[in-house]
Amino acid sequence: MNILQISIQAPGYNSGGTLGILQFSYALTRKNCVTYIGPKIDNTDVESWFKGTIYMSRKLTLIEKVKSLMHLQVDKYYILWNKLDIDFNEYDLIYIDFTRWDFVVKRIRKSGYKGKIIVRAHNVEKDYLQVEYKSEKTLSSFIRSILAASREKYMIDEADIVLAITPEDKKRLIELYGTSEGKIYVCPVGVNSAKKRRENSINKEMKLNCLITGSLWFGPNAEGTIWILNEVFPRVADICRLTIAGANPNDEIRDACKKKNAVLVESPESMKPYFETADMVLVPIFEGGGMKVKIAEAMSYNLPVVTTSHGKIGYEIVNHINGFIYDTPDGFASGIREFYLMNQEERKNLLDEEWKLYEQNYSLEAICEVLQKVIDR
């Protein structure tokens, strides 16, 4: 099948969003001929998956920026997109990541395109962009937040198929936009497994290496990280070391890390070395939409996860069976301590259950099967 993939972000390994795009790029290109349109793909191996690439990477002139703002568009892609010369009818299917670019779908429909359009909702953008505005408080984030609902609704209405990443997101999209239930398919996040499944053999005399990752400028991630530093870490500092590795941490996180003697790694080029040296991953998220890709990443390294009831959304994590779920400081600390105190057999049983869950639901191969079934409908 000849497919056109359109994305706001390039597929890659440096954030939850780019990993989400990467997994579907892999799934789409495995059995189909795919042309990619979007920001430049830096990884040459990933770039080689595609039959062709059309990059939108140049800077806008001042006049173009003004023109874009006049149309209430606050990123450069509105202008760059409208300069592209594309025959959409060369493609059997058009796949679009994110529910933000309504102008893309408008142009596709205006062209008289006869094929199928699939839109993947990485989040419920109306909700996500409101949270983003609360964090950033900028003019551009304000414009995005107030226009998010109308733009998202148009894209969902015009799509033939919508992919949501959690049942909760599917329910929210139906609630907001009156979309028919049969139009939306749940297709969760998935990541490739680490080259070698981690052997977890922690000496009781050694501390656990606990890891927090994520975009540390973003409200829910930043707030959860501060909560761990101030409320949870002091309760388990006798048994664990804490490393926080993520993009653009705010000053509050920097100060708290110094006070609590936690290691802070700002904007690492790759998360791989930090997952490889971790014994446990902490995901303290209390609000926001979508699935937390960092949980699938942790599972792909077969690392135990302690998260919240909100953080686990989209994952079939069962407390004490294949992970730990707590919403209070005492509870969260008890999950860390419970794993620390387990004997080798108990740890192996829990991690075997987690690995089984990962392979069946959140591995790249599992996602490929789900997506191909949707494409073939």
Short mmCIF file of C-alpha atoms in Angstrom, two decimals:
data_model
loop_
_atom_site.label_atom_id
_atom_site.label_comp_id
_atom_site.label_asym_id
_atom_site.label_seq_id
_atom_site.Cartn_x
_atom_site.Cartn_y
_atom_site.Cartn_z
CA MET A 1 0.00 0.00 0.00
CA ASN A 2 1.22 3.51 -0.85
CA ILE A 3 0.99 5.71 2.27
CA LEU A 4 1.70 9.38 3.01
CA GLN A 5 2.72 9.99 6.65
CA ILE A 6 2.43 13.59 7.91
CA SER A 7 3.85 14.60 11.28
CA ILE A 8 4.45 17.65 13.47
CA GLN A 9 7.53 16.00 15.00
CA ALA A 10 10.16 13.76 13.47
CA PRO A 11 10.35 10.14 14.62
CA GLY A 12 13.21 9.69 17.09
CA TYR A 13 14.34 8.48 20.47
CA ASN A 14 14.61 11.69 22.51
CA SER A 15 11.09 12.20 23.92
CA GLY A 16 7.76 10.48 24.47
CA GLY A 17 6.25 12.26 21.46
CA THR A 18 9.04 11.35 19.05
CA LEU A 19 9.05 7.76 20.32
CA GLY A 20 5.31 7.57 19.68
CA ILE A 21 5.85 8.72 16.11
CA LEU A 22 8.79 6.33 15.74
CA GLN A 23 6.72 3.29 16.69
CA PHE A 24 4.05 4.06 14.10
CA SER A 25 6.63 4.95 11.46
CA TYR A 26 8.12 1.51 12.01
CA ALA A 27 4.72 -0.16 11.89
CA LEU A 28 3.66 1.69 8.73
CA THR A 29 6.89 1.09 6.82
CA ARG A 30 7.22 -2.58 7.70
CA LYS A 31 4.75 -3.76 5.02
CA ASN A 32 3.96 -0.58 3.05
CA CYS A 33 5.65 2.03 0.86
CA VAL A 34 5.62 5.23 2.92
CA THR A 35 6.52 8.82 2.07
CA TYR A 36 7.17 11.08 5.04
CA ILE A 37 6.38 14.80 5.33
CA GLY A 38 7.51 16.73 8.41
CA PRO A 39 10.58 18.00 10.27
CA LYS A 40 13.94 16.52 9.31
CA ILE A 41 14.68 13.02 10.60
CA ASP A 42 18.15 13.12 12.18
CA ASN A 43 18.57 9.37 12.59
CA THR A 44 19.73 7.98 9.23
CA ASP A 45 18.61 4.44 10.06
CA VAL A 46 15.06 5.67 10.71
CA GLU A 47 15.18 7.84 7.59
CA SER A 48 16.03 4.76 5.52
CA TRP A 49 12.67 3.17 6.44
CA PHE A 50 10.85 5.56 4.11
CA LYS A 51 10.41 5.38 0.36
CA GLY A 52 10.79 9.17 0.25
CA THR A 53 11.01 12.19 2.57
CA ILE A 54 9.80 15.77 2.18
CA TYR A 55 11.26 18.00 4.88
CA MET A 56 9.80 21.23 6.22
CA SER A 57 12.75 22.66 8.10
CA ARG A 58 13.69 26.11 6.84
CA LYS A 59 13.20 29.31 8.85
CA LEU A 60 10.40 31.72 7.98
CA THR A 61 10.92 35.28 6.82
CA LEU A 62 9.46 38.10 8.91
CA ILE A 63 6.66 38.57 6.37
CA GLU A 64 5.84 34.85 6.51
CA LYS A 65 5.71 34.96 10.31
CA VAL A 66 3.27 37.88 10.20
CA LYS A 67 1.14 36.10 7.62
CA SER A 68 1.08 32.96 9.76
CA LEU A 69 0.03 34.92 12.85
CA MET A 70 -2.73 36.64 10.88
CA HIS A 71 -4.20 33.18 10.34
CA LEU A 72 -3.79 32.44 14.09
CA GLN A 73 -1.10 29.88 13.32
CA VAL A 74 1.86 30.05 15.68
CA ASP A 75 4.24 27.52 14.17
CA LYS A 76 6.12 27.71 10.90
CA TYR A 77 4.53 24.64 9.38
CA TYR A 78 1.35 26.41 8.28
CA ILE A 79 3.33 28.50 5.78
CA LEU A 80 5.71 25.73 4.77
CA TRP A 81 2.89 23.24 4.29
CA ASN A 82 0.98 25.52 1.94
CA LYS A 83 4.07 25.88 -0.28
CA LEU A 84 4.29 22.13 -0.90
CA ASP A 85 3.16 20.72 -4.26
CA ILE A 86 1.57 17.34 -3.57
CA ASP A 87 -0.74 15.06 -5.53
CA PHE A 88 -2.58 13.40 -2.67
CA ASN A 89 -4.31 10.93 -4.95
CA GLU A 90 -0.98 9.17 -5.50
CA TYR A 91 -1.54 7.65 -2.05
CA ASP A 92 -3.96 4.96 -0.96
CA LEU A 93 -3.91 6.19 2.62
CA ILE A 94 -2.85 9.37 4.43
CA TYR A 95 -1.75 8.99 8.05
CA ILE A 96 -1.49 12.13 10.21
CA ASP A 97 0.15 12.31 13.64
CA PHE A 98 -1.50 14.64 16.18
CA THR A 99 -4.89 16.39 15.97
CA ARG A 100 -3.54 19.95 15.58
CA TRP A 101 -3.03 20.54 11.87
CA ASP A 102 -6.58 21.17 10.68
CA PHE A 103 -5.18 23.16 7.74
CA VAL A 104 -3.56 19.97 6.43
CA VAL A 105 -6.84 18.06 6.38
CA LYS A 106 -8.63 21.05 4.81
CA ARG A 107 -6.17 21.06 1.94
CA ILE A 108 -6.42 17.28 1.51
CA ARG A 109 -10.23 17.44 1.36
CA LYS A 110 -10.16 20.45 -0.96
CA SER A 111 -7.97 18.47 -3.38
CA GLY A 112 -10.76 15.91 -3.84
CA TYR A 113 -8.72 13.12 -2.29
CA LYS A 114 -10.50 9.76 -2.66
CA GLY A 115 -8.46 7.61 -0.29
CA LYS A 116 -8.60 6.96 3.44
CA ILE A 117 -7.41 9.39 6.15
CA ILE A 118 -6.22 8.07 9.52
CA VAL A 119 -5.55 10.58 12.30
CA ARG A 120 -3.68 9.56 15.44
CA ALA A 121 -4.53 11.49 18.61
CA HIS A 122 -1.39 11.47 20.74
CA ASN A 123 -3.44 13.21 23.43
CA VAL A 124 -6.79 14.92 23.66
CA GLU A 125 -5.28 18.18 22.41
CA LYS A 126 -7.95 20.40 23.94
CA ASP A 127 -6.97 19.14 27.39
CA TYR A 128 -3.23 18.83 26.74
CA LEU A 129 -2.83 22.35 25.36
CA GLN A 130 -4.69 23.86 28.28
CA VAL A 131 -2.20 22.19 30.64
CA GLU A 132 0.66 23.40 28.42
CA TYR A 133 -0.62 26.98 28.62
CA LYS A 134 -0.76 26.78 32.42
CA SER A 135 2.91 25.78 32.36
CA GLU A 136 4.21 28.19 29.72
CA LYS A 137 1.91 31.25 29.96
CA THR A 138 3.00 32.49 26.51
CA LEU A 139 0.99 34.10 23.70
CA SER A 140 1.60 31.17 21.36
CA SER A 141 0.48 28.59 23.94
CA PHE A 142 -2.59 30.73 24.68
CA ILE A 143 -3.59 30.83 21.00
CA ARG A 144 -3.07 27.08 20.67
CA SER A 145 -5.15 26.37 23.77
CA ILE A 146 -8.18 28.48 22.80
CA LEU A 147 -8.31 27.11 19.24
CA ALA A 148 -7.46 23.50 20.10
CA ALA A 149 -11.03 22.20 20.37
CA SER A 150 -12.30 23.53 17.04
CA ARG A 151 -9.19 22.35 15.19
CA GLU A 152 -9.23 18.94 16.81
CA LYS A 153 -12.95 18.48 16.15
CA TYR A 154 -12.52 19.28 12.46
CA MET A 155 -9.72 16.74 12.08
CA ILE A 156 -11.66 14.02 13.88
CA ASP A 157 -14.84 14.73 11.94
CA GLU A 158 -13.02 14.58 8.59
CA ALA A 159 -10.90 11.50 9.35
CA ASP A 160 -12.10 8.07 8.28
CA ILE A 161 -10.39 6.46 11.28
CA VAL A 162 -9.11 7.97 14.52
CA LEU A 163 -6.50 6.25 16.67
CA ALA A 164 -6.60 6.97 20.41
CA ILE A 165 -3.87 5.64 22.65
CA THR A 166 -6.03 4.86 25.69
CA PRO A 167 -9.67 3.90 26.31
CA GLU A 168 -9.89 7.04 28.46
CA ASP A 169 -8.82 9.25 25.55
CA LYS A 170 -11.35 7.53 23.29
CA LYS A 171 -14.11 8.19 25.81
CA ARG A 172 -13.05 11.83 26.15
CA LEU A 173 -13.02 12.41 22.37
CA ILE A 174 -16.52 10.96 22.08
CA GLU A 175 -17.68 13.14 24.99
CA LEU A 176 -16.18 16.34 23.54
CA TYR A 177 -16.98 15.95 19.86
CA GLY A 178 -19.82 13.45 19.59
CA THR A 179 -17.68 11.10 17.51
CA SER A 180 -19.15 7.67 16.84
CA GLU A 181 -17.56 4.95 18.93
CA GLY A 182 -16.90 2.76 15.90
CA LYS A 183 -14.70 5.41 14.29
CA ILE A 184 -12.12 5.46 17.09
CA TYR A 185 -9.73 2.55 17.67
CA VAL A 186 -7.48 2.23 20.71
CA CYS A 187 -3.87 1.63 19.72
CA PRO A 188 -1.48 2.04 22.68
CA VAL A 189 2.12 3.17 22.70
CA GLY A 190 4.85 0.62 22.23
CA VAL A 191 8.63 0.65 22.11
CA ASN A 192 11.34 -1.69 20.93
CA SER A 193 12.86 -3.92 23.57
CA ALA A 194 16.35 -3.35 24.91
CA LYS A 195 18.97 -5.53 23.27
CA LYS A 196 19.20 -7.65 26.38
CA ARG A 197 16.62 -8.15 29.09
CA ARG A 198 17.94 -6.71 32.33
CA GLU A 199 19.00 -9.12 35.07
CA ASN A 200 17.82 -7.54 38.31
CA SER A 201 20.10 -8.81 41.06
CA ILE A 202 20.21 -6.13 43.71
CA ASN A 203 22.32 -6.67 46.79
CA LYS A 204 20.37 -5.72 49.91
CA GLU A 205 23.45 -3.89 51.13
CA MET A 206 23.36 -1.62 48.09
CA LYS A 207 20.88 1.17 47.41
CA LEU A 208 18.37 1.05 44.54
CA ASN A 209 19.14 3.33 41.61
CA CYS A 210 15.77 5.03 41.04
CA LEU A 211 15.20 7.00 37.84
CA ILE A 212 12.76 9.75 36.82
CA THR A 213 12.62 10.86 33.16
CA GLY A 214 10.56 13.23 31.06
CA SER A 215 10.20 16.80 29.81
CA LEU A 216 10.86 18.59 33.07
CA TRP A 217 9.51 21.95 31.90
CA PHE A 218 6.03 20.46 31.44
CA GLY A 219 3.59 21.00 34.31
CA PRO A 220 2.57 17.43 35.31
CA ASN A 221 6.13 16.10 34.91
CA ALA A 222 7.66 18.98 36.85
CA GLU A 223 5.04 18.86 39.60
CA GLY A 224 5.40 15.11 40.01
CA THR A 225 9.19 15.38 40.16
CA ILE A 226 9.01 18.04 42.89
CA TRP A 227 6.54 15.82 44.79
CA ILE A 228 9.01 12.93 44.71
CA LEU A 229 11.91 15.13 45.82
CA ASN A 230 10.05 16.76 48.69
CA GLU A 231 7.58 14.12 49.85
CA VAL A 232 8.77 10.65 48.78
CA PHE A 233 12.56 10.62 48.51
CA PRO A 234 13.14 11.61 52.17
CA ARG A 235 11.15 8.50 53.17
CA VAL A 236 13.38 6.13 51.17
CA ALA A 237 16.73 7.89 51.05
CA ASP A 238 18.16 5.12 53.23
CA ILE A 239 17.57 2.54 50.48
CA CYS A 240 17.73 4.44 47.18
CA ARG A 241 19.66 6.91 45.10
CA LEU A 242 17.66 9.21 42.84
CA THR A 243 18.60 10.29 39.31
CA ILE A 244 16.41 12.76 37.42
CA ALA A 245 17.20 12.93 33.69
CA GLY A 246 15.08 15.06 31.40
CA ALA A 247 14.69 18.11 29.22
CA ASN A 248 14.80 21.68 30.50
CA PRO A 249 14.21 21.32 34.26
CA ASN A 250 12.92 24.43 36.00
CA ASP A 251 14.72 26.23 38.83
CA GLU A 252 12.55 24.62 41.49
CA ILE A 253 13.70 21.16 40.39
CA ARG A 254 17.34 22.29 40.25
CA ASP A 255 17.17 23.72 43.79
CA ALA A 256 15.35 20.67 45.19
CA CYS A 257 17.90 18.29 43.67
CA LYS A 258 20.73 20.17 45.38
CA LYS A 259 18.94 20.17 48.73
CA LYS A 260 17.97 16.49 48.57
CA ASN A 261 21.27 15.25 47.13
CA ALA A 262 19.63 13.88 43.97
CA VAL A 263 21.50 13.66 40.66
CA LEU A 264 20.10 15.94 37.93
CA VAL A 265 20.99 15.33 34.27
CA GLU A 266 19.72 18.17 32.11
CA SER A 267 18.56 17.43 28.55
CA PRO A 268 20.59 14.25 27.93
CA GLU A 269 21.19 13.32 24.30
CA SER A 270 20.04 9.77 25.00
CA MET A 271 18.14 8.13 27.83
CA LYS A 272 19.65 4.72 27.12
CA PRO A 273 22.58 4.91 29.59
CA TYR A 274 20.25 5.99 32.39
CA PHE A 275 17.79 3.16 31.81
CA GLU A 276 20.69 0.72 31.57
CA THR A 277 22.04 1.71 34.99
CA ALA A 278 18.67 2.07 36.77
CA ASP A 279 17.13 -0.49 39.11
CA MET A 280 13.66 1.07 39.16
CA VAL A 281 11.69 3.77 37.31
CA LEU A 282 9.40 6.23 39.11
CA VAL A 283 6.49 7.83 37.22
CA PRO A 284 4.73 10.31 39.55
CA ILE A 285 2.04 11.78 37.26
CA PHE A 286 -1.25 13.13 38.60
CA GLU A 287 -2.80 14.86 35.55
CA GLY A 288 -2.53 15.10 31.77
CA GLY A 289 -3.72 12.95 28.89
CA GLY A 290 -2.41 10.10 26.80
CA MET A 291 -0.04 7.33 27.86
CA LYS A 292 3.30 7.83 29.54
CA VAL A 293 5.80 6.38 27.08
CA LYS A 294 8.42 6.27 29.83
CA ILE A 295 6.51 3.33 31.37
CA ALA A 296 6.76 1.33 28.15
CA GLU A 297 10.45 2.26 27.99
CA ALA A 298 10.98 1.02 31.55
CA MET A 299 9.16 -2.22 30.70
CA SER A 300 11.33 -2.67 27.61
CA TYR A 301 14.35 -2.76 29.95
CA ASN A 302 12.38 -5.00 32.34
CA LEU A 303 12.72 -2.40 35.11
CA PRO A 304 10.10 -2.31 37.88
CA VAL A 305 7.80 0.72 37.78
CA VAL A 306 6.21 2.67 40.61
CA THR A 307 3.52 5.03 39.34
CA THR A 308 0.20 6.62 40.25
CA SER A 309 -3.33 5.62 39.33
CA HIS A 310 -3.25 8.42 36.74
CA GLY A 311 0.21 7.52 35.45
CA LYS A 312 -0.87 3.93 34.74
CA ILE A 313 -3.66 4.99 32.37
CA GLY A 314 -3.42 2.86 29.24
CA TYR A 315 -1.34 0.17 30.95
CA GLU A 316 -2.66 -3.04 32.47
CA ILE A 317 -0.50 -2.70 35.56
CA VAL A 318 -1.74 -4.62 38.58
CA ASN A 319 -0.38 -3.54 41.96
CA HIS A 320 2.17 -5.98 43.45
CA ILE A 321 1.76 -8.34 40.44
CA ASN A 322 3.62 -6.54 37.64
CA GLY A 323 4.26 -3.09 39.13
CA PHE A 324 3.33 -0.71 41.93
CA ILE A 325 0.57 1.93 42.00
CA TYR A 326 0.27 4.51 44.78
CA ASP A 327 -1.04 8.07 45.05
CA THR A 328 0.28 9.16 48.45
CA PRO A 329 3.84 9.82 49.64
CA ASP A 330 3.70 6.98 52.16
CA GLY A 331 2.23 4.61 49.59
CA PHE A 332 4.71 5.52 46.86
CA ALA A 333 7.60 5.08 49.28
CA SER A 334 6.19 1.71 50.36
CA GLY A 335 6.18 0.51 46.74
CA ILE A 336 9.88 1.34 46.41
CA ARG A 337 10.66 -0.32 49.73
CA GLU A 338 8.55 -3.39 48.91
CA PHE A 339 10.61 -4.17 45.82
CA TYR A 340 13.84 -3.50 47.69
CA LEU A 341 12.90 -6.02 50.38
CA MET A 342 11.81 -8.76 47.96
CA ASN A 343 13.96 -11.83 47.66
CA GLN A 344 15.33 -12.85 44.26
CA GLU A 345 12.47 -15.22 43.49
CA GLU A 346 9.83 -12.60 44.32
CA ARG A 347 11.56 -10.03 42.14
CA LYS A 348 11.85 -12.52 39.30
CA ASN A 349 8.14 -13.35 39.48
CA LEU A 350 7.12 -9.68 39.37
CA LEU A 351 9.50 -8.84 36.52
CA ASP A 352 8.47 -11.94 34.54
CA GLU A 353 4.85 -10.77 34.78
CA GLU A 354 5.87 -7.28 33.66
CA TRP A 355 7.84 -8.67 30.70
CA LYS A 356 4.90 -10.79 29.62
CA LEU A 357 2.65 -7.72 29.74
CA TYR A 358 5.17 -5.70 27.72
CA GLU A 359 5.63 -8.31 24.98
CA GLN A 360 1.91 -8.90 24.54
CA ASN A 361 0.76 -5.28 24.63
CA TYR A 362 3.47 -2.60 24.40
CA SER A 363 6.25 -4.01 22.24
CA LEU A 364 6.74 -2.76 18.69
CA GLU A 365 5.67 -6.10 17.30
CA ALA A 366 2.40 -5.99 19.24
CA ILE A 367 1.68 -2.45 18.00
CA CYS A 368 2.51 -3.41 14.41
CA GLU A 369 -0.15 -6.11 14.47
CA VAL A 370 -2.79 -3.75 15.87
CA LEU A 371 -2.05 -0.97 13.37
CA GLN A 372 -1.91 -3.24 10.33
CA LYS A 373 -5.33 -4.63 11.20
CA VAL A 374 -6.70 -1.08 11.31
CA ILE A 375 -5.07 -0.16 8.00
CA ASP A 376 -6.47 -3.27 6.30
CA ARG A 377 -10.07 -2.59 7.35
#
